[in-house]
mmCIF file of C-alpha atoms and ligand atoms in Angstrom:
data_model
loop_
_atom_site.group_PDB
_atom_site.id
_atom_site.type_symbol
_atom_site.label_atom_id
_atom_site.label_comp_id
_atom_site.label_asym_id
_atom_site.label_seq_id
_atom_site.Cartn_x
_atom_site.Cartn_y
_atom_site.Cartn_z
ATOM 1 C CA MET A 1 -37.719 -24.987 -78.557
ATOM 2 C CA ALA A 2 -37.698 -23.713 -74.950
ATOM 3 C CA LEU A 3 -38.173 -20.093 -73.974
ATOM 4 C CA ALA A 4 -35.715 -18.275 -71.732
ATOM 5 C CA PRO A 5 -36.834 -17.875 -68.110
ATOM 6 C CA THR A 6 -38.161 -14.477 -67.042
ATOM 7 C CA VAL A 7 -36.980 -12.047 -64.380
ATOM 8 C CA LYS A 8 -39.421 -10.033 -62.253
ATOM 9 C CA LEU A 9 -38.842 -6.289 -62.446
ATOM 10 C CA ASN A 10 -39.330 -3.824 -59.576
ATOM 11 C CA ASP A 11 -42.637 -2.677 -61.139
ATOM 12 C CA GLY A 12 -44.036 -6.234 -61.130
ATOM 13 C CA ASN A 13 -43.621 -6.852 -64.874
ATOM 14 C CA GLU A 14 -41.653 -9.844 -66.196
ATOM 15 C CA ILE A 15 -38.784 -9.599 -68.670
ATOM 16 C CA PRO A 16 -37.243 -12.526 -70.587
ATOM 17 C CA GLN A 17 -33.701 -13.154 -69.349
ATOM 18 C CA PHE A 18 -32.278 -13.200 -72.888
ATOM 19 C CA GLY A 19 -32.773 -10.856 -75.822
ATOM 20 C CA LEU A 20 -31.935 -10.126 -79.437
ATOM 21 C CA GLY A 21 -29.648 -7.140 -80.061
ATOM 22 C CA THR A 22 -30.584 -5.426 -83.319
ATOM 23 C CA TRP A 23 -27.764 -2.906 -83.881
ATOM 24 C CA PRO A 24 -26.330 -2.490 -86.559
ATOM 25 C CA MET A 25 -28.922 -4.345 -88.649
ATOM 26 C CA LYS A 26 -30.890 -2.231 -91.075
ATOM 27 C CA ASP A 27 -34.632 -2.530 -91.801
ATOM 28 C CA ASP A 28 -34.594 -5.330 -94.384
ATOM 29 C CA GLN A 29 -32.151 -7.485 -92.488
ATOM 30 C CA ILE A 30 -33.810 -7.196 -89.088
ATOM 31 C CA ALA A 31 -37.237 -7.833 -90.647
ATOM 32 C CA ASP A 32 -35.862 -11.213 -91.812
ATOM 33 C CA VAL A 33 -33.959 -12.031 -88.628
ATOM 34 C CA ILE A 34 -36.793 -11.469 -86.110
ATOM 35 C CA PRO A 35 -38.981 -14.366 -87.386
ATOM 36 C CA GLN A 36 -35.925 -16.661 -87.363
ATOM 37 C CA ALA A 37 -35.039 -15.566 -83.840
ATOM 38 C CA ALA A 38 -38.639 -15.972 -82.651
ATOM 39 C CA GLU A 39 -38.588 -19.536 -83.964
ATOM 40 C CA GLN A 40 -35.522 -20.187 -81.790
ATOM 41 C CA GLY A 41 -37.269 -18.861 -78.680
ATOM 42 C CA TYR A 42 -36.258 -15.180 -78.636
ATOM 43 C CA ARG A 43 -39.033 -13.007 -77.183
ATOM 44 C CA LEU A 44 -37.102 -9.836 -76.173
ATOM 45 C CA ILE A 45 -36.124 -7.486 -79.008
ATOM 46 C CA ASP A 46 -33.788 -4.558 -78.307
ATOM 47 C CA THR A 47 -33.903 -1.596 -80.687
ATOM 48 C CA ALA A 48 -33.422 2.196 -80.445
ATOM 49 C CA VAL A 49 -34.307 5.280 -82.458
ATOM 50 C CA ASN A 50 -30.615 5.674 -83.214
ATOM 51 C CA TYR A 51 -30.337 2.186 -84.754
ATOM 52 C CA GLY A 52 -32.520 3.446 -87.610
ATOM 53 C CA ASN A 53 -34.268 0.066 -87.855
ATOM 54 C CA GLU A 54 -37.571 0.474 -85.998
ATOM 55 C CA VAL A 55 -39.559 0.133 -89.235
ATOM 56 C CA GLY A 56 -37.861 -3.206 -89.927
ATOM 57 C CA VAL A 57 -38.355 -4.297 -86.312
ATOM 58 C CA GLY A 58 -42.095 -3.675 -86.675
ATOM 59 C CA ARG A 59 -42.170 -5.625 -89.943
ATOM 60 C CA GLY A 60 -40.238 -8.487 -88.349
ATOM 61 C CA ILE A 61 -42.636 -8.619 -85.410
ATOM 62 C CA ARG A 62 -45.646 -8.848 -87.702
ATOM 63 C CA ALA A 63 -43.936 -11.499 -89.846
ATOM 64 C CA ALA A 64 -43.045 -13.591 -86.771
ATOM 65 C CA GLY A 65 -46.736 -14.075 -86.036
ATOM 66 C CA ILE A 66 -46.198 -14.313 -82.260
ATOM 67 C CA PRO A 67 -49.046 -12.780 -80.202
ATOM 68 C CA ARG A 68 -48.033 -9.254 -79.205
ATOM 69 C CA GLU A 69 -48.408 -9.947 -75.470
ATOM 70 C CA GLU A 70 -45.825 -12.741 -75.706
ATOM 71 C CA LEU A 71 -43.162 -10.395 -77.082
ATOM 72 C CA PHE A 72 -41.090 -7.913 -75.107
ATOM 73 C CA VAL A 73 -40.147 -4.926 -77.273
ATOM 74 C CA THR A 74 -37.621 -2.334 -76.096
ATOM 75 C CA THR A 75 -36.708 0.968 -77.709
ATOM 76 C CA LYS A 76 -34.676 3.967 -76.536
ATOM 77 C CA VAL A 77 -34.980 7.738 -76.685
ATOM 78 C CA PRO A 78 -31.912 9.384 -78.275
ATOM 79 C CA GLY A 79 -30.021 12.334 -76.769
ATOM 80 C CA ARG A 80 -31.424 14.787 -79.327
ATOM 81 C CA HIS A 81 -34.947 14.058 -78.042
ATOM 82 C CA HIS A 82 -34.225 14.627 -74.348
ATOM 83 C CA GLY A 83 -36.619 16.926 -72.466
ATOM 84 C CA TYR A 84 -40.238 16.352 -71.411
ATOM 85 C CA ASP A 85 -42.164 17.253 -74.596
ATOM 86 C CA ALA A 86 -39.544 16.005 -77.057
ATOM 87 C CA THR A 87 -39.440 12.636 -75.317
ATOM 88 C CA LYS A 88 -43.186 12.213 -75.533
ATOM 89 C CA ARG A 89 -43.078 13.056 -79.252
ATOM 90 C CA SER A 90 -40.169 10.677 -79.779
ATOM 91 C CA LEU A 91 -42.093 7.746 -78.291
ATOM 92 C CA GLU A 92 -45.084 8.482 -80.539
ATOM 93 C CA GLU A 93 -42.765 8.443 -83.556
ATOM 94 C CA SER A 94 -41.202 5.135 -82.463
ATOM 95 C CA LEU A 95 -44.628 3.539 -82.010
ATOM 96 C CA GLU A 96 -45.656 4.836 -85.423
ATOM 97 C CA ARG A 97 -42.533 3.410 -87.096
ATOM 98 C CA MET A 98 -43.004 0.007 -85.461
ATOM 99 C CA GLN A 99 -46.809 0.169 -85.814
ATOM 100 C CA LEU A 100 -47.237 -0.778 -82.174
ATOM 101 C CA ASP A 101 -49.616 0.551 -79.496
ATOM 102 C CA TYR A 102 -47.054 0.277 -76.696
ATOM 103 C CA VAL A 103 -43.509 -0.849 -75.957
ATOM 104 C CA ASP A 104 -42.682 -3.189 -73.102
ATOM 105 C CA LEU A 105 -39.593 -1.248 -72.079
ATOM 106 C CA TYR A 106 -38.545 2.321 -72.850
ATOM 107 C CA LEU A 107 -34.965 3.368 -72.071
ATOM 108 C CA ILE A 108 -33.053 6.656 -71.932
ATOM 109 C CA HIS A 109 -30.239 5.621 -74.296
ATOM 110 C CA TRP A 110 -27.474 7.770 -72.741
ATOM 111 C CA PRO A 111 -27.658 10.209 -69.798
ATOM 112 C CA ASN A 112 -25.787 13.015 -71.630
ATOM 113 C CA PRO A 113 -25.151 14.717 -68.258
ATOM 114 C CA LYS A 114 -23.569 17.814 -69.800
ATOM 115 C CA GLU A 115 -26.920 18.585 -71.463
ATOM 116 C CA ASP A 116 -28.587 18.052 -68.071
ATOM 117 C CA LYS A 117 -31.977 17.012 -69.442
ATOM 118 C CA TYR A 118 -32.209 13.411 -68.328
ATOM 119 C CA VAL A 119 -34.334 14.203 -65.252
ATOM 120 C CA ALA A 120 -36.936 16.023 -67.398
ATOM 121 C CA THR A 121 -36.797 13.087 -69.814
ATOM 122 C CA TRP A 122 -37.393 10.722 -66.913
ATOM 123 C CA ARG A 123 -40.481 12.704 -65.810
ATOM 124 C CA ALA A 124 -41.928 12.100 -69.286
ATOM 125 C CA PHE A 125 -41.114 8.387 -68.908
ATOM 126 C CA VAL A 126 -43.016 8.237 -65.628
ATOM 127 C CA ASP A 127 -46.062 9.830 -67.284
ATOM 128 C CA LEU A 128 -45.819 7.603 -70.381
ATOM 129 C CA GLN A 129 -45.917 4.577 -68.110
ATOM 130 C CA LYS A 130 -49.018 5.949 -66.352
ATOM 131 C CA GLU A 131 -50.626 6.504 -69.777
ATOM 132 C CA GLY A 132 -49.977 2.844 -70.696
ATOM 133 C CA LYS A 133 -47.824 3.657 -73.725
ATOM 134 C CA VAL A 134 -44.838 1.941 -72.136
ATOM 135 C CA ARG A 135 -45.105 -0.954 -69.700
ATOM 136 C CA SER A 136 -41.736 -0.564 -67.946
ATOM 137 C CA ILE A 137 -39.261 2.292 -67.857
ATOM 138 C CA GLY A 138 -35.512 2.190 -67.579
ATOM 139 C CA VAL A 139 -32.195 3.698 -68.544
ATOM 140 C CA SER A 140 -29.002 2.771 -70.325
ATOM 141 C CA ASN A 141 -25.411 3.700 -69.578
ATOM 142 C CA PHE A 142 -26.423 5.318 -66.274
ATOM 143 C CA LYS A 143 -23.803 5.478 -63.528
ATOM 144 C CA ALA A 144 -24.545 5.503 -59.795
ATOM 145 C CA ALA A 145 -24.694 9.319 -59.604
ATOM 146 C CA HIS A 146 -27.211 9.490 -62.473
ATOM 147 C CA LEU A 147 -29.422 6.869 -60.809
ATOM 148 C CA ASP A 148 -29.207 8.717 -57.494
ATOM 149 C CA ARG A 149 -30.431 11.904 -59.139
ATOM 150 C CA LEU A 150 -33.474 10.179 -60.645
ATOM 151 C CA ARG A 151 -34.365 8.729 -57.260
ATOM 152 C CA ASP A 152 -33.771 11.973 -55.340
ATOM 153 C CA GLU A 153 -35.526 14.304 -57.794
ATOM 154 C CA THR A 154 -38.443 12.146 -58.978
ATOM 155 C CA GLY A 155 -38.817 9.385 -56.378
ATOM 156 C CA VAL A 156 -39.011 6.809 -59.186
ATOM 157 C CA LEU A 157 -36.184 4.373 -59.870
ATOM 158 C CA PRO A 158 -35.712 2.673 -63.247
ATOM 159 C CA SER A 159 -36.653 -0.999 -63.616
ATOM 160 C CA VAL A 160 -33.704 -1.728 -65.915
ATOM 161 C CA ASN A 161 -30.223 -0.323 -66.594
ATOM 162 C CA GLN A 162 -28.661 -1.516 -69.865
ATOM 163 C CA ILE A 163 -24.872 -1.232 -69.639
ATOM 164 C CA GLN A 164 -21.778 -2.382 -71.495
ATOM 165 C CA LEU A 165 -20.927 -5.698 -69.873
ATOM 166 C CA TYR A 166 -18.862 -8.725 -70.916
ATOM 167 C CA PRO A 167 -16.081 -10.667 -69.176
ATOM 168 C CA SER A 168 -13.403 -8.039 -69.828
ATOM 169 C CA VAL A 169 -15.776 -5.275 -68.682
ATOM 170 C CA SER A 170 -17.407 -7.109 -65.806
ATOM 171 C CA GLN A 171 -18.892 -4.006 -64.117
ATOM 172 C CA ILE A 172 -18.873 -5.644 -60.681
ATOM 173 C CA ASP A 173 -19.446 -2.402 -58.761
ATOM 174 C CA ALA A 174 -22.110 -1.088 -61.127
ATOM 175 C CA SER A 175 -24.014 -4.390 -61.073
ATOM 176 C CA ALA A 176 -23.895 -4.511 -57.276
ATOM 177 C CA TYR A 177 -25.223 -0.949 -57.012
ATOM 178 C CA ASN A 178 -28.038 -1.611 -59.480
ATOM 179 C CA GLU A 179 -28.925 -4.786 -57.609
ATOM 180 C CA GLN A 180 -28.965 -2.899 -54.315
ATOM 181 C CA LEU A 181 -31.465 -0.459 -55.846
ATOM 182 C CA GLY A 182 -33.589 -3.302 -57.260
ATOM 183 C CA ILE A 183 -32.711 -2.441 -60.880
ATOM 184 C CA ALA A 184 -32.275 -5.348 -63.332
ATOM 185 C CA VAL A 185 -29.092 -5.165 -65.435
ATOM 186 C CA GLU A 186 -29.057 -5.849 -69.176
ATOM 187 C CA SER A 187 -25.675 -6.467 -70.826
ATOM 188 C CA TRP A 188 -24.902 -4.717 -74.104
ATOM 189 C CA SER A 189 -22.087 -6.108 -76.284
ATOM 190 C CA PRO A 190 -22.394 -9.258 -74.141
ATOM 191 C CA LEU A 191 -20.005 -11.135 -76.450
ATOM 192 C CA GLY A 192 -17.457 -8.313 -76.482
ATOM 193 C CA ARG A 193 -18.612 -7.793 -80.099
ATOM 194 C CA GLY A 194 -17.915 -11.452 -80.873
ATOM 195 C CA ALA A 195 -15.915 -12.850 -83.698
ATOM 196 C CA ASN A 196 -15.689 -9.487 -85.429
ATOM 197 C CA ALA A 197 -13.761 -7.812 -82.622
ATOM 198 C CA LYS A 198 -10.040 -8.218 -82.373
ATOM 199 C CA TYR A 199 -8.765 -8.849 -78.877
ATOM 200 C CA TYR A 200 -6.834 -5.757 -77.781
ATOM 201 C CA GLY A 201 -5.753 -4.950 -81.274
ATOM 202 C CA GLY A 202 -4.167 -8.370 -81.930
ATOM 203 C CA ASP A 203 -5.158 -10.856 -84.627
ATOM 204 C CA GLU A 204 -7.236 -13.000 -82.320
ATOM 205 C CA SER A 205 -10.974 -12.419 -82.023
ATOM 206 C CA TYR A 206 -12.486 -11.981 -78.584
ATOM 207 C CA LEU A 207 -14.217 -15.356 -78.636
ATOM 208 C CA ASP A 208 -10.932 -17.110 -79.502
ATOM 209 C CA ILE A 209 -9.214 -16.178 -76.230
ATOM 210 C CA PRO A 210 -7.442 -19.376 -75.027
ATOM 211 C CA LEU A 211 -9.083 -19.262 -71.589
ATOM 212 C CA LEU A 212 -12.556 -19.187 -73.180
ATOM 213 C CA ARG A 213 -11.622 -22.007 -75.575
ATOM 214 C CA GLU A 214 -10.387 -24.094 -72.698
ATOM 215 C CA VAL A 215 -13.603 -23.667 -70.692
ATOM 216 C CA ALA A 216 -15.689 -24.269 -73.829
ATOM 217 C CA ALA A 217 -13.872 -27.564 -74.484
ATOM 218 C CA LYS A 218 -14.457 -28.664 -70.886
ATOM 219 C CA TYR A 219 -18.250 -28.213 -71.195
ATOM 220 C CA GLY A 220 -18.542 -29.191 -74.861
ATOM 221 C CA LYS A 221 -19.974 -25.743 -75.724
ATOM 222 C CA THR A 222 -18.974 -22.862 -78.004
ATOM 223 C CA THR A 223 -17.056 -19.938 -76.516
ATOM 224 C CA GLY A 224 -20.103 -17.750 -77.237
ATOM 225 C CA GLN A 225 -22.300 -20.065 -75.153
ATOM 226 C CA ILE A 226 -19.779 -20.010 -72.307
ATOM 227 C CA VAL A 227 -19.758 -16.213 -72.230
ATOM 228 C CA LEU A 228 -23.558 -15.990 -72.439
ATOM 229 C CA ARG A 229 -23.942 -18.578 -69.663
ATOM 230 C CA TRP A 230 -21.550 -16.450 -67.555
ATOM 231 C CA HIS A 231 -24.080 -13.576 -67.940
ATOM 232 C CA VAL A 232 -27.264 -15.502 -67.144
ATOM 233 C CA GLN A 233 -25.685 -17.317 -64.214
ATOM 234 C CA GLN A 234 -25.129 -13.903 -62.586
ATOM 235 C CA GLY A 235 -28.761 -12.923 -63.144
ATOM 236 C CA LEU A 236 -27.837 -10.542 -65.979
ATOM 237 C CA ILE A 237 -29.941 -10.200 -69.144
ATOM 238 C CA PRO A 238 -27.646 -10.466 -72.200
ATOM 239 C CA LEU A 239 -28.689 -9.023 -75.574
ATOM 240 C CA PRO A 240 -26.384 -10.658 -78.147
ATOM 241 C CA LYS A 241 -26.763 -9.573 -81.749
ATOM 242 C CA SER A 242 -26.528 -12.129 -84.512
ATOM 243 C CA SER A 243 -27.884 -12.175 -88.016
ATOM 244 C CA ASN A 244 -26.711 -15.750 -88.560
ATOM 245 C CA VAL A 245 -29.293 -18.436 -87.824
ATOM 246 C CA GLU A 246 -26.759 -20.961 -86.489
ATOM 247 C CA ARG A 247 -25.302 -18.445 -84.042
ATOM 248 C CA LEU A 248 -28.787 -17.188 -83.079
ATOM 249 C CA THR A 249 -29.747 -20.767 -82.248
ATOM 250 C CA ALA A 250 -26.574 -21.618 -80.341
ATOM 251 C CA ASN A 251 -26.483 -18.343 -78.418
ATOM 252 C CA ILE A 252 -29.823 -18.846 -76.666
ATOM 253 C CA ALA A 253 -29.110 -22.509 -75.793
ATOM 254 C CA VAL A 254 -27.528 -21.641 -72.442
ATOM 255 C CA PHE A 255 -30.256 -22.568 -69.978
ATOM 256 C CA ASP A 256 -29.541 -26.313 -69.738
ATOM 257 C CA PHE A 257 -26.061 -26.347 -68.193
ATOM 258 C CA SER A 258 -24.167 -24.462 -65.480
ATOM 259 C CA LEU A 259 -20.611 -23.343 -64.990
ATOM 260 C CA GLU A 260 -18.736 -24.292 -61.862
ATOM 261 C CA ASP A 261 -17.921 -21.364 -59.547
ATOM 262 C CA SER A 262 -14.218 -21.725 -60.299
ATOM 263 C CA ASP A 263 -14.910 -21.357 -64.039
ATOM 264 C CA MET A 264 -17.157 -18.329 -63.425
ATOM 265 C CA GLN A 265 -14.252 -16.746 -61.564
ATOM 266 C CA ARG A 266 -11.712 -17.633 -64.246
ATOM 267 C CA ILE A 267 -13.908 -15.978 -66.874
ATOM 268 C CA SER A 268 -14.324 -12.900 -64.656
ATOM 269 C CA SER A 269 -10.528 -12.733 -64.367
ATOM 270 C CA LEU A 270 -10.493 -11.576 -68.008
ATOM 271 C CA ASP A 271 -11.378 -8.160 -66.564
ATOM 272 C CA ASP A 272 -7.780 -7.036 -66.262
ATOM 273 C CA GLY A 273 -8.395 -3.324 -66.817
ATOM 274 C CA ARG A 274 -7.255 -3.327 -70.448
ATOM 275 C CA ALA A 275 -10.609 -3.147 -72.227
ATOM 276 C CA GLU A 276 -12.046 0.198 -73.258
ATOM 277 C CA VAL A 277 -15.046 1.082 -71.088
ATOM 278 C CA ALA A 278 -17.663 3.554 -72.332
ATOM 279 C CA ASN A 279 -17.681 6.548 -69.975
ATOM 280 C CA SER A 280 -21.126 8.146 -69.979
ATOM 281 C CA ASP A 281 -19.950 11.203 -68.030
ATOM 282 C CA GLU A 282 -17.862 12.159 -71.057
ATOM 283 C CA ARG A 283 -19.377 10.383 -74.040
ATOM 284 C CA GLN A 284 -22.612 11.988 -75.201
ATOM 285 C CA GLU A 285 -24.829 10.502 -77.886
ATOM 286 C CA PHE A 286 -27.473 12.367 -79.811
HETATM 287 N N1 NAP B 301 -27.412 0.777 -74.905
HETATM 288 C C1 NAP B 301 -26.336 0.967 -75.617
HETATM 289 O O1 NAP B 301 -25.694 2.021 -75.541
HETATM 290 C C2 NAP B 301 -25.877 -0.105 -76.547
HETATM 291 C C3 NAP B 301 -24.618 -0.029 -77.155
HETATM 292 C C4 NAP B 301 -24.231 -1.063 -78.003
HETATM 293 C C5 NAP B 301 -25.084 -2.136 -78.230
HETATM 294 N N2 NAP B 301 -26.325 -2.187 -77.644
HETATM 295 C C6 NAP B 301 -27.257 -3.330 -77.856
HETATM 296 O O2 NAP B 301 -26.581 -4.529 -77.527
HETATM 297 C C7 NAP B 301 -26.644 -5.408 -78.650
HETATM 298 C C8 NAP B 301 -25.444 -6.317 -78.700
HETATM 299 O O3 NAP B 301 -24.239 -5.590 -78.699
HETATM 300 P P1 NAP B 301 -23.195 -5.613 -79.902
HETATM 301 O O4 NAP B 301 -23.925 -5.850 -81.175
HETATM 302 O O5 NAP B 301 -22.366 -4.410 -79.767
HETATM 303 O O6 NAP B 301 -22.210 -6.824 -79.546
HETATM 304 P P2 NAP B 301 -22.308 -8.399 -79.287
HETATM 305 O O7 NAP B 301 -23.706 -8.870 -79.232
HETATM 306 O O8 NAP B 301 -21.390 -8.669 -78.155
HETATM 307 O O9 NAP B 301 -21.591 -8.988 -80.576
HETATM 308 C C9 NAP B 301 -22.206 -8.983 -81.833
HETATM 309 C C10 NAP B 301 -21.177 -9.468 -82.856
HETATM 310 O O10 NAP B 301 -20.783 -10.806 -82.527
HETATM 311 C C11 NAP B 301 -21.086 -11.692 -83.601
HETATM 312 N N3 NAP B 301 -21.585 -12.918 -82.961
HETATM 313 C C12 NAP B 301 -22.811 -13.151 -82.433
HETATM 314 N N4 NAP B 301 -22.873 -14.388 -81.883
HETATM 315 C C13 NAP B 301 -21.656 -14.942 -82.069
HETATM 316 C C14 NAP B 301 -21.090 -16.192 -81.717
HETATM 317 N N5 NAP B 301 -21.791 -17.113 -81.069
HETATM 318 N N6 NAP B 301 -19.800 -16.439 -82.075
HETATM 319 C C15 NAP B 301 -19.079 -15.501 -82.729
HETATM 320 N N7 NAP B 301 -19.551 -14.288 -83.072
HETATM 321 C C16 NAP B 301 -20.830 -14.011 -82.745
HETATM 322 C C17 NAP B 301 -22.111 -10.991 -84.441
HETATM 323 O O11 NAP B 301 -21.948 -11.346 -85.803
HETATM 324 P P3 NAP B 301 -23.078 -12.191 -86.620
HETATM 325 O O12 NAP B 301 -24.280 -11.311 -86.703
HETATM 326 O O13 NAP B 301 -22.414 -12.444 -87.929
HETATM 327 O O14 NAP B 301 -23.323 -13.449 -85.833
HETATM 328 C C18 NAP B 301 -21.727 -9.523 -84.242
HETATM 329 O O15 NAP B 301 -20.697 -9.155 -85.119
HETATM 330 C C19 NAP B 301 -26.776 -4.467 -79.848
HETATM 331 O O16 NAP B 301 -27.220 -5.136 -80.994
HETATM 332 C C20 NAP B 301 -27.736 -3.461 -79.290
HETATM 333 O O17 NAP B 301 -29.068 -3.960 -79.353
HETATM 334 C C21 NAP B 301 -26.716 -1.187 -76.804
#
């Protein structure tokens, strides 16, 4: 079992370039899945207050028996806890639920710009990092204008931005802007929600798209592995969720082959403007 390579963040910390998504698993399920995933080489675990599974994540971590410093645990503050004091309380509650002393990465889950509290939330993040309760700080679903405000008003840029990203939502401009600012990009729904999602309302699941099947046949890989390789080959950090041990195992086995440039481009051509893209100027989450 080989571990995924790591990526250096702008604060000097290292993050594994592959993670385990935990939504929508509930406590009992995720507590079982984490030890299985750890056995397959997963070291990054992505949870959030709003997934309602931090207790199970903590149980899974203890059951996995991996030394704490070898794991990379992420959680996220929900919209209802935005604001300086509420954010600090929220982190304490997350640590308590997971029975951890610190998290490796703390994210603002959504900017909720109409509430206009994400800058105050960010100031709490900066202090939590200084206090050692979180090792790295970042955001999720932040657009360029939201990032600019953090930089202009606090002087501190996030280390990570976790955004919706898969071949049909390739986020070329957003990725380029994050890269320009030195912010690492994590991909949520990296498999376009996988076999359970129907492709544009048809009968076919996303991972059965003929183009993906064709590329998969060429490399002797599954369509899921092709899509996940497309992420890592761009320097992105995908966070696929699976509760199935065969898919968990296959998904992370993407560091021993590469896609030709022409195939990378063919996969990117799936971004034809038809997929629904989450708009964080409008969509607020609490
Ligand atoms: N920051 C945010 O706002 C945000 C939003 C959404 C999600 N996230 C994070 O991103 C993670 C992943 O996103 P997601 O769960 O929406 O989507 P995803 O990882 O793209 O897809 C997960 C779905 O695909 C299936 N699947 C996994 N591997 C597969 C494979 N190799 N072949 C076929 N199907 C496969 C899974 O089912 P099985 O379990 O049965 O394998 C599950 O139904 C979440 O768990 C969460 O941690 C963050």
